[in-house]
Amino acid sequence: MKPTTMNSMIKFLDLKKINAGYKEEFMAAFERVVDSGWFILGEEVLNFEKQFAAYCGTKHCIGVANGLDALILILEAYKELGVMKAGDEVLVPSNTYIASIIAISKAGLVPVLSEPHAGTWLLDPAALESKITDRTRAIMPVHLYGQLCDMDPINKIAEKYNLKVIEDSAQSHGAVYSNGKKSGNLGNASGFSFYPGKNLGALGDAGAITTNDDGLAETLKALRNYGSHVKYHNLFKSVNSRLDEVQAALLSIKLKYLAQETEQRRSAADFYLQHISNSKIILPVVRAREAHVWHLFSVRVKDRAAFQQYLKENNVETNIHYPVPPHRQPAYKELAHLDFPISEAIHNEIISLPISPIMTPEELQYVADVVNKY
């Protein structure tokens, strides 16, 4: 069936419909938490941490309040452990969401931006080495849109210069690298976001850190909790960034279905890749099917504003991830003199089409048809 019309808007992401399927289990979990009388750092958080660590293949998972805090706390923990100090540099892609860069700044470190690969739009290992100085302490690959960065050469560079590798896995839950390891287990530590729109999304803000480093994990458990392992005994000047019991309980439910939903996303992306044939549209380059979980299906088009308006008029809702590159944001005016032509082209042309586990074949066909007729 090839639909030629669509009477209602195809939403970019219908969170109400996505979460409706879990409502009965959510209500039972909520009742369980309420009846327990324990709402912070209890059994629900411990259970989710064990489950998510096992899912990622890591020794440790530390639940925190959100994905930004996850990255900040990793860097702060390395400072407390003497691995980094204020003013040290962290390499990060120049086309990432600004949170990756804010995390570095908030930890008192210096973000050093590096261009992405022109095809995959991910951190380009070939561009990294020229950015390394005697103050460089870490590389932060961002698995943007749900696709894993090329981690083998990144890890080789890190090993050569004795750098830490901190994955920003906010969009890549469950992506599998060629060595069989998942996102979150491809560096020294990884920060995850469970923002509601993520592939594994909470019903509010939530995040986690994964690592195989025992000392780092113990430090992080204190840093998320006022710098304390034991109440009223504070080892560090830190913050309150804890994953709460309700969100942990809901995430444990959704984690059971993540593999199934990821395959549904991959199938939807396969359909787009096979059926979108408009030469004006630059489709994403996929390094390996298992390495992409399609948090977003982003394409590039020269006349983006006109294209987005055309899709809206034809009942297809889109989003732009992200319209302004970080070095052009007022928050980072000190970077405004820098020139990143690949990043700037991506930010000027990128647009995300609807993709989710609940999209029907008819909706996918309609989106492809509309795109092809542009």
Tab-separated table of C-alpha atoms in Angstrom:
chain	number	residue	atom	x	y	z
A	1	MET	CA	0.000	0.000	0.000
A	2	LYS	CA	1.354	3.421	-1.000
A	3	PRO	CA	-0.573	6.177	0.761
A	4	THR	CA	-0.804	9.462	-1.110
A	5	THR	CA	-2.505	11.404	1.673
A	6	MET	CA	-2.333	11.520	5.464
A	7	ASN	CA	-5.231	13.145	7.304
A	8	SER	CA	-3.385	13.686	10.574
A	9	MET	CA	0.136	14.813	11.395
A	10	ILE	CA	2.748	12.079	11.691
A	11	LYS	CA	4.386	13.150	14.937
A	12	PHE	CA	8.136	13.347	15.158
A	13	LEU	CA	7.948	11.366	18.409
A	14	ASP	CA	4.717	10.346	20.143
A	15	LEU	CA	5.806	9.768	23.748
A	16	LYS	CA	2.242	9.386	24.978
A	17	LYS	CA	1.639	6.502	22.596
A	18	ILE	CA	5.055	4.945	23.237
A	19	ASN	CA	4.557	4.891	27.014
A	20	ALA	CA	0.900	3.834	26.877
A	21	GLY	CA	1.981	0.258	26.280
A	22	TYR	CA	3.736	0.150	29.646
A	23	LYS	CA	1.034	1.872	31.676
A	24	GLU	CA	-0.183	-1.174	33.575
A	25	GLU	CA	3.356	-2.158	34.575
A	26	PHE	CA	4.183	1.474	35.407
A	27	MET	CA	1.230	1.748	37.787
A	28	ALA	CA	2.177	-1.475	39.556
A	29	ALA	CA	5.763	-0.254	39.933
A	30	PHE	CA	4.640	3.142	41.204
A	31	GLU	CA	2.402	1.486	43.777
A	32	ARG	CA	5.301	-0.737	44.848
A	33	VAL	CA	7.570	2.273	45.405
A	34	VAL	CA	4.893	4.216	47.289
A	35	ASP	CA	4.144	1.235	49.503
A	36	SER	CA	7.831	0.748	50.262
A	37	GLY	CA	8.131	4.194	51.822
A	38	TRP	CA	11.699	4.469	50.461
A	39	PHE	CA	12.262	6.977	47.658
A	40	ILE	CA	15.997	7.746	47.350
A	41	LEU	CA	18.853	5.251	46.735
A	42	GLY	CA	16.869	2.157	47.598
A	43	GLU	CA	16.248	-1.277	46.108
A	44	GLU	CA	14.760	0.031	42.853
A	45	VAL	CA	17.920	1.990	42.041
A	46	LEU	CA	20.154	-0.924	43.034
A	47	ASN	CA	18.140	-3.317	40.877
A	48	PHE	CA	18.209	-1.031	37.856
A	49	GLU	CA	21.936	-0.393	38.259
A	50	LYS	CA	22.592	-4.156	38.269
A	51	GLN	CA	20.339	-4.707	35.259
A	52	PHE	CA	21.775	-1.872	33.198
A	53	ALA	CA	25.377	-2.813	34.021
A	54	ALA	CA	24.614	-6.365	32.865
A	55	TYR	CA	22.927	-5.010	29.735
A	56	CYS	CA	25.967	-2.880	28.849
A	57	GLY	CA	28.419	-5.592	29.890
A	58	THR	CA	30.136	-3.463	32.534
A	59	LYS	CA	31.008	-4.118	36.164
A	60	HIS	CA	29.362	-0.966	37.455
A	61	CYS	CA	26.401	1.307	36.815
A	62	ILE	CA	25.860	4.402	38.943
A	63	GLY	CA	22.451	6.053	38.622
A	64	VAL	CA	22.454	9.855	38.556
A	65	ALA	CA	19.958	12.663	38.016
A	66	ASN	CA	20.522	13.237	34.276
A	67	GLY	CA	22.905	12.724	31.382
A	68	LEU	CA	24.721	16.042	31.793
A	69	ASP	CA	25.515	15.246	35.423
A	70	ALA	CA	26.755	11.815	34.338
A	71	LEU	CA	29.476	13.391	32.181
A	72	ILE	CA	30.317	16.121	34.701
A	73	LEU	CA	30.681	13.617	37.544
A	74	ILE	CA	32.971	11.331	35.528
A	75	LEU	CA	35.319	14.250	34.941
A	76	GLU	CA	35.036	15.409	38.561
A	77	ALA	CA	35.845	11.884	39.740
A	78	TYR	CA	38.989	11.820	37.628
A	79	LYS	CA	39.999	15.128	39.189
A	80	GLU	CA	39.455	13.739	42.686
A	81	LEU	CA	41.531	10.689	41.747
A	82	GLY	CA	44.379	12.914	40.546
A	83	VAL	CA	44.064	11.887	36.897
A	84	MET	CA	42.999	15.378	35.795
A	85	LYS	CA	43.217	18.888	37.159
A	86	ALA	CA	41.583	22.225	36.398
A	87	GLY	CA	42.652	23.561	33.019
A	88	ASP	CA	43.330	20.165	31.459
A	89	GLU	CA	41.929	19.560	27.990
A	90	VAL	CA	39.303	17.130	26.697
A	91	LEU	CA	38.841	16.453	22.975
A	92	VAL	CA	35.202	16.517	21.887
A	93	PRO	CA	33.418	16.661	18.505
A	94	SER	CA	32.602	20.137	17.221
A	95	ASN	CA	29.123	19.080	16.017
A	96	THR	CA	27.788	17.539	19.214
A	97	TYR	CA	24.870	18.729	21.319
A	98	ILE	CA	26.185	21.447	23.602
A	99	ALA	CA	25.716	19.300	26.752
A	100	SER	CA	28.863	17.314	25.916
A	101	ILE	CA	30.871	20.531	25.912
A	102	ILE	CA	29.124	22.087	28.917
A	103	ALA	CA	30.082	19.024	30.972
A	104	ILE	CA	33.762	19.665	30.266
A	105	SER	CA	33.471	23.360	31.148
A	106	LYS	CA	31.484	22.754	34.352
A	107	ALA	CA	34.168	20.338	35.526
A	108	GLY	CA	36.756	23.108	35.199
A	109	LEU	CA	38.359	21.571	32.123
A	110	VAL	CA	38.895	22.949	28.626
A	111	PRO	CA	36.910	21.600	25.653
A	112	VAL	CA	38.996	21.211	22.507
A	113	LEU	CA	36.719	20.809	19.508
A	114	SER	CA	37.544	18.440	16.670
A	115	GLU	CA	35.811	18.050	13.307
A	116	PRO	CA	33.582	15.050	12.544
A	117	HIS	CA	33.924	12.687	9.615
A	118	ALA	CA	32.123	14.205	6.608
A	119	GLY	CA	30.279	10.948	5.879
A	120	THR	CA	29.251	9.535	9.265
A	121	TRP	CA	29.013	12.930	11.061
A	122	LEU	CA	30.817	11.303	13.999
A	123	LEU	CA	34.139	12.180	15.645
A	124	ASP	CA	36.881	11.623	13.055
A	125	PRO	CA	39.853	9.693	14.485
A	126	ALA	CA	42.061	11.060	11.691
A	127	ALA	CA	41.524	14.611	12.963
A	128	LEU	CA	42.301	13.907	16.619
A	129	GLU	CA	46.048	13.576	16.879
A	130	SER	CA	46.767	17.095	15.664
A	131	LYS	CA	44.620	18.434	18.537
A	132	ILE	CA	46.582	16.694	21.304
A	133	THR	CA	48.810	18.839	23.529
A	134	ASP	CA	50.671	18.239	26.773
A	135	ARG	CA	47.507	19.273	28.612
A	136	THR	CA	45.188	16.773	26.896
A	137	ARG	CA	43.816	14.202	29.321
A	138	ALA	CA	40.785	12.633	27.650
A	139	ILE	CA	38.804	12.040	24.470
A	140	MET	CA	35.006	12.243	24.602
A	141	PRO	CA	33.525	10.434	21.575
A	142	VAL	CA	29.828	11.220	21.173
A	143	HIS	CA	27.752	8.442	19.622
A	144	LEU	CA	25.543	10.969	17.871
A	145	TYR	CA	22.090	10.054	16.520
A	146	GLY	CA	22.531	6.515	17.882
A	147	GLN	CA	25.573	5.380	15.870
A	148	LEU	CA	28.817	4.324	17.524
A	149	CYS	CA	31.988	6.213	16.760
A	150	ASP	CA	34.916	4.337	15.217
A	151	MET	CA	36.264	3.298	18.601
A	152	ASP	CA	39.270	1.105	17.748
A	153	PRO	CA	41.390	3.943	16.312
A	154	ILE	CA	40.133	6.330	19.005
A	155	ASN	CA	41.202	3.902	21.734
A	156	LYS	CA	44.574	3.369	20.037
A	157	ILE	CA	45.221	7.109	20.049
A	158	ALA	CA	44.156	7.280	23.704
A	159	GLU	CA	46.519	4.450	24.598
A	160	LYS	CA	49.392	6.065	22.684
A	161	TYR	CA	49.041	9.348	24.597
A	162	ASN	CA	47.790	7.881	27.908
A	163	LEU	CA	44.366	9.516	27.645
A	164	LYS	CA	41.048	8.497	29.159
A	165	VAL	CA	38.145	7.703	26.835
A	166	ILE	CA	34.781	8.933	28.125
A	167	GLU	CA	31.844	7.925	25.943
A	168	ASP	CA	28.869	10.216	25.613
A	169	SER	CA	26.278	7.458	25.168
A	170	ALA	CA	23.221	9.661	25.640
A	171	GLN	CA	21.771	8.581	22.278
A	172	SER	CA	23.229	5.095	21.790
A	173	HIS	CA	21.687	2.703	24.341
A	174	GLY	CA	22.312	-0.829	23.105
A	175	ALA	CA	24.468	-0.074	20.047
A	176	VAL	CA	26.966	-2.910	19.465
A	177	TYR	CA	30.539	-2.437	18.214
A	178	SER	CA	32.362	-4.890	15.939
A	179	ASN	CA	34.033	-6.520	18.961
A	180	GLY	CA	30.605	-7.407	20.385
A	181	LYS	CA	30.781	-4.832	23.161
A	182	LYS	CA	27.967	-2.350	23.665
A	183	SER	CA	27.893	1.386	24.024
A	184	GLY	CA	28.948	2.178	27.586
A	185	ASN	CA	31.643	-0.502	27.537
A	186	LEU	CA	33.945	0.900	24.868
A	187	GLY	CA	36.070	3.278	26.940
A	188	ASN	CA	37.040	3.994	30.538
A	189	ALA	CA	33.611	5.327	31.478
A	190	SER	CA	30.380	6.386	29.823
A	191	GLY	CA	27.561	8.810	30.521
A	192	PHE	CA	23.959	7.919	29.631
A	193	SER	CA	20.839	10.051	29.500
A	194	PHE	CA	17.359	8.662	30.105
A	195	TYR	CA	15.600	11.868	29.096
A	196	PRO	CA	12.018	10.924	28.071
A	197	GLY	CA	12.751	11.106	24.330
A	198	LYS	CA	15.733	8.732	24.464
A	199	ASN	CA	15.534	5.138	23.246
A	200	LEU	CA	15.484	4.148	26.907
A	201	GLY	CA	13.552	7.074	28.336
A	202	ALA	CA	12.301	7.762	31.835
A	203	LEU	CA	9.216	9.812	32.679
A	204	GLY	CA	11.392	12.726	33.688
A	205	ASP	CA	15.103	13.439	33.910
A	206	ALA	CA	17.409	10.544	34.731
A	207	GLY	CA	20.906	9.336	33.854
A	208	ALA	CA	23.619	6.810	34.611
A	209	ILE	CA	27.347	6.158	34.405
A	210	THR	CA	28.880	2.831	33.410
A	211	THR	CA	32.482	1.764	34.030
A	212	ASN	CA	34.687	-1.239	34.776
A	213	ASP	CA	36.940	0.822	37.052
A	214	ASP	CA	36.293	-0.067	40.724
A	215	GLY	CA	37.970	3.037	42.131
A	216	LEU	CA	36.163	5.346	39.750
A	217	ALA	CA	32.830	3.728	40.594
A	218	GLU	CA	33.324	4.142	44.332
A	219	THR	CA	34.303	7.778	43.899
A	220	LEU	CA	31.248	8.403	41.700
A	221	LYS	CA	28.886	6.848	44.256
A	222	ALA	CA	30.076	9.446	46.745
A	223	LEU	CA	30.148	12.360	44.296
A	224	ARG	CA	26.484	11.884	43.301
A	225	ASN	CA	25.498	12.024	46.996
A	226	TYR	CA	27.039	15.176	48.493
A	227	GLY	CA	30.480	13.554	48.350
A	228	SER	CA	29.398	10.985	50.903
A	229	HIS	CA	29.344	7.197	51.221
A	230	VAL	CA	28.077	7.435	54.810
A	231	LYS	CA	25.460	9.978	55.833
A	232	TYR	CA	26.954	13.143	57.347
A	233	HIS	CA	30.516	12.014	56.520
A	234	ASN	CA	31.594	13.913	53.419
A	235	LEU	CA	34.750	13.051	51.507
A	236	PHE	CA	34.347	15.566	48.689
A	237	LYS	CA	32.780	18.960	48.011
A	238	SER	CA	30.158	17.654	45.648
A	239	VAL	CA	26.530	17.786	44.534
A	240	ASN	CA	23.215	15.997	44.866
A	241	SER	CA	22.631	14.055	41.638
A	242	ARG	CA	20.761	10.856	42.407
A	243	LEU	CA	18.543	8.661	40.264
A	244	ASP	CA	15.308	8.387	42.238
A	245	GLU	CA	13.409	5.208	43.030
A	246	VAL	CA	10.372	5.887	40.851
A	247	GLN	CA	12.389	6.562	37.695
A	248	ALA	CA	14.603	3.537	38.368
A	249	ALA	CA	11.525	1.313	38.704
A	250	LEU	CA	10.080	2.604	35.424
A	251	LEU	CA	13.410	2.236	33.617
A	252	SER	CA	13.699	-1.381	34.765
A	253	ILE	CA	10.388	-2.067	33.035
A	254	LYS	CA	11.366	-0.359	29.796
A	255	LEU	CA	14.792	-2.009	29.738
A	256	LYS	CA	13.065	-5.392	29.251
A	257	TYR	CA	11.719	-4.191	25.902
A	258	LEU	CA	14.714	-2.194	24.690
A	259	ALA	CA	16.152	-4.905	22.409
A	260	GLN	CA	12.778	-5.381	20.715
A	261	GLU	CA	12.259	-1.660	20.269
A	262	THR	CA	15.792	-1.212	18.943
A	263	GLU	CA	15.115	-3.792	16.246
A	264	GLN	CA	11.904	-1.959	15.350
A	265	ARG	CA	13.905	1.254	14.980
A	266	ARG	CA	16.482	-0.517	12.812
A	267	SER	CA	13.740	-1.926	10.594
A	268	ALA	CA	12.209	1.529	10.193
A	269	ALA	CA	15.614	2.977	9.294
A	270	ASP	CA	16.203	0.128	6.823
A	271	PHE	CA	12.944	1.070	5.131
A	272	TYR	CA	13.908	4.731	4.842
A	273	LEU	CA	17.361	3.869	3.506
A	274	GLN	CA	15.872	1.557	0.884
A	275	HIS	CA	12.963	3.768	-0.184
A	276	ILE	CA	14.160	7.379	0.033
A	277	SER	CA	15.703	8.068	-3.358
A	278	ASN	CA	15.484	11.847	-3.772
A	279	SER	CA	18.891	13.073	-4.948
A	280	LYS	CA	18.426	16.307	-2.969
A	281	ILE	CA	18.522	14.324	0.281
A	282	ILE	CA	21.836	13.185	1.794
A	283	LEU	CA	21.136	9.984	3.706
A	284	PRO	CA	23.155	8.937	6.766
A	285	VAL	CA	26.160	6.655	6.273
A	286	VAL	CA	25.800	3.489	8.361
A	287	ARG	CA	29.062	1.859	9.449
A	288	ALA	CA	27.360	-1.367	10.624
A	289	ARG	CA	23.719	-2.219	11.283
A	290	GLU	CA	24.253	-3.354	14.885
A	291	ALA	CA	26.336	-0.265	15.646
A	292	HIS	CA	23.353	2.051	15.084
A	293	VAL	CA	20.219	2.181	17.250
A	294	TRP	CA	18.590	5.071	15.378
A	295	HIS	CA	17.780	7.431	18.196
A	296	LEU	CA	17.361	9.836	15.286
A	297	PHE	CA	17.030	9.385	11.544
A	298	SER	CA	18.765	12.539	10.396
A	299	VAL	CA	19.335	13.543	6.788
A	300	ARG	CA	20.905	16.576	5.157
A	301	VAL	CA	19.339	18.941	2.629
A	302	LYS	CA	20.635	22.252	1.278
A	303	ASP	CA	17.370	24.209	1.506
A	304	ARG	CA	16.365	22.925	4.941
A	305	ALA	CA	13.826	25.594	5.870
A	306	ALA	CA	11.867	25.070	2.648
A	307	PHE	CA	12.101	21.294	3.035
A	308	GLN	CA	10.852	21.417	6.631
A	309	GLN	CA	7.947	23.665	5.667
A	310	TYR	CA	7.057	21.342	2.771
A	311	LEU	CA	6.990	18.340	5.127
A	312	LYS	CA	4.854	20.233	7.639
A	313	GLU	CA	2.353	21.130	4.910
A	314	ASN	CA	2.212	17.424	4.078
A	315	ASN	CA	1.591	16.356	7.692
A	316	VAL	CA	5.104	15.169	8.526
A	317	GLU	CA	6.565	16.624	11.723
A	318	THR	CA	10.356	17.010	11.877
A	319	ASN	CA	13.013	18.337	14.223
A	320	ILE	CA	16.468	19.826	13.813
A	321	HIS	CA	19.379	18.301	15.756
A	322	TYR	CA	21.002	20.805	16.055
A	323	PRO	CA	20.513	24.181	14.339
A	324	VAL	CA	23.458	26.073	15.858
A	325	PRO	CA	26.969	24.604	16.295
A	326	PRO	CA	28.394	24.942	19.821
A	327	HIS	CA	31.180	27.338	18.792
A	328	ARG	CA	28.526	29.720	17.415
A	329	GLN	CA	26.492	29.754	20.643
A	330	PRO	CA	26.591	32.864	22.880
A	331	ALA	CA	27.579	30.599	25.762
A	332	TYR	CA	30.853	29.845	23.974
A	333	LYS	CA	31.724	33.213	22.492
A	334	GLU	CA	35.375	32.488	23.295
A	335	LEU	CA	35.250	29.827	20.553
A	336	ALA	CA	33.509	32.014	17.955
A	337	HIS	CA	36.761	32.726	16.100
A	338	LEU	CA	37.224	29.036	15.295
A	339	ASP	CA	36.360	27.594	11.906
A	340	PHE	CA	34.770	24.153	11.569
A	341	PRO	CA	33.440	23.934	8.009
A	342	ILE	CA	32.253	20.317	8.196
A	343	SER	CA	30.362	20.937	11.438
A	344	GLU	CA	28.884	24.173	10.163
A	345	ALA	CA	27.626	22.472	6.995
A	346	ILE	CA	26.048	19.695	9.076
A	347	HIS	CA	24.348	22.142	11.447
A	348	ASN	CA	23.040	24.181	8.517
A	349	GLU	CA	21.612	21.189	6.652
A	350	ILE	CA	20.652	18.505	9.190
A	351	ILE	CA	16.993	17.613	9.769
A	352	SER	CA	15.477	14.610	11.534
A	353	LEU	CA	12.565	12.598	10.145
A	354	PRO	CA	10.062	10.740	12.352
A	355	ILE	CA	11.323	7.400	13.651
A	356	SER	CA	10.126	5.349	16.611
A	357	PRO	CA	9.142	1.781	17.555
A	358	ILE	CA	5.443	2.570	17.068
A	359	MET	CA	5.504	3.889	13.505
A	360	THR	CA	3.351	1.844	11.148
A	361	PRO	CA	4.451	0.601	7.692
A	362	GLU	CA	1.895	2.983	6.187
A	363	GLU	CA	3.412	5.957	8.015
A	364	LEU	CA	6.939	5.022	6.958
A	365	GLN	CA	5.817	4.622	3.359
A	366	TYR	CA	4.026	7.959	3.449
A	367	VAL	CA	7.096	9.792	4.816
A	368	ALA	CA	9.311	8.210	2.153
A	369	ASP	CA	6.835	9.110	-0.589
A	370	VAL	CA	6.561	12.719	0.562
A	371	VAL	CA	10.346	13.081	0.803
A	372	ASN	CA	10.804	11.612	-2.678
A	373	LYS	CA	8.288	14.062	-4.160
A	374	TYR	CA	10.113	17.117	-2.817
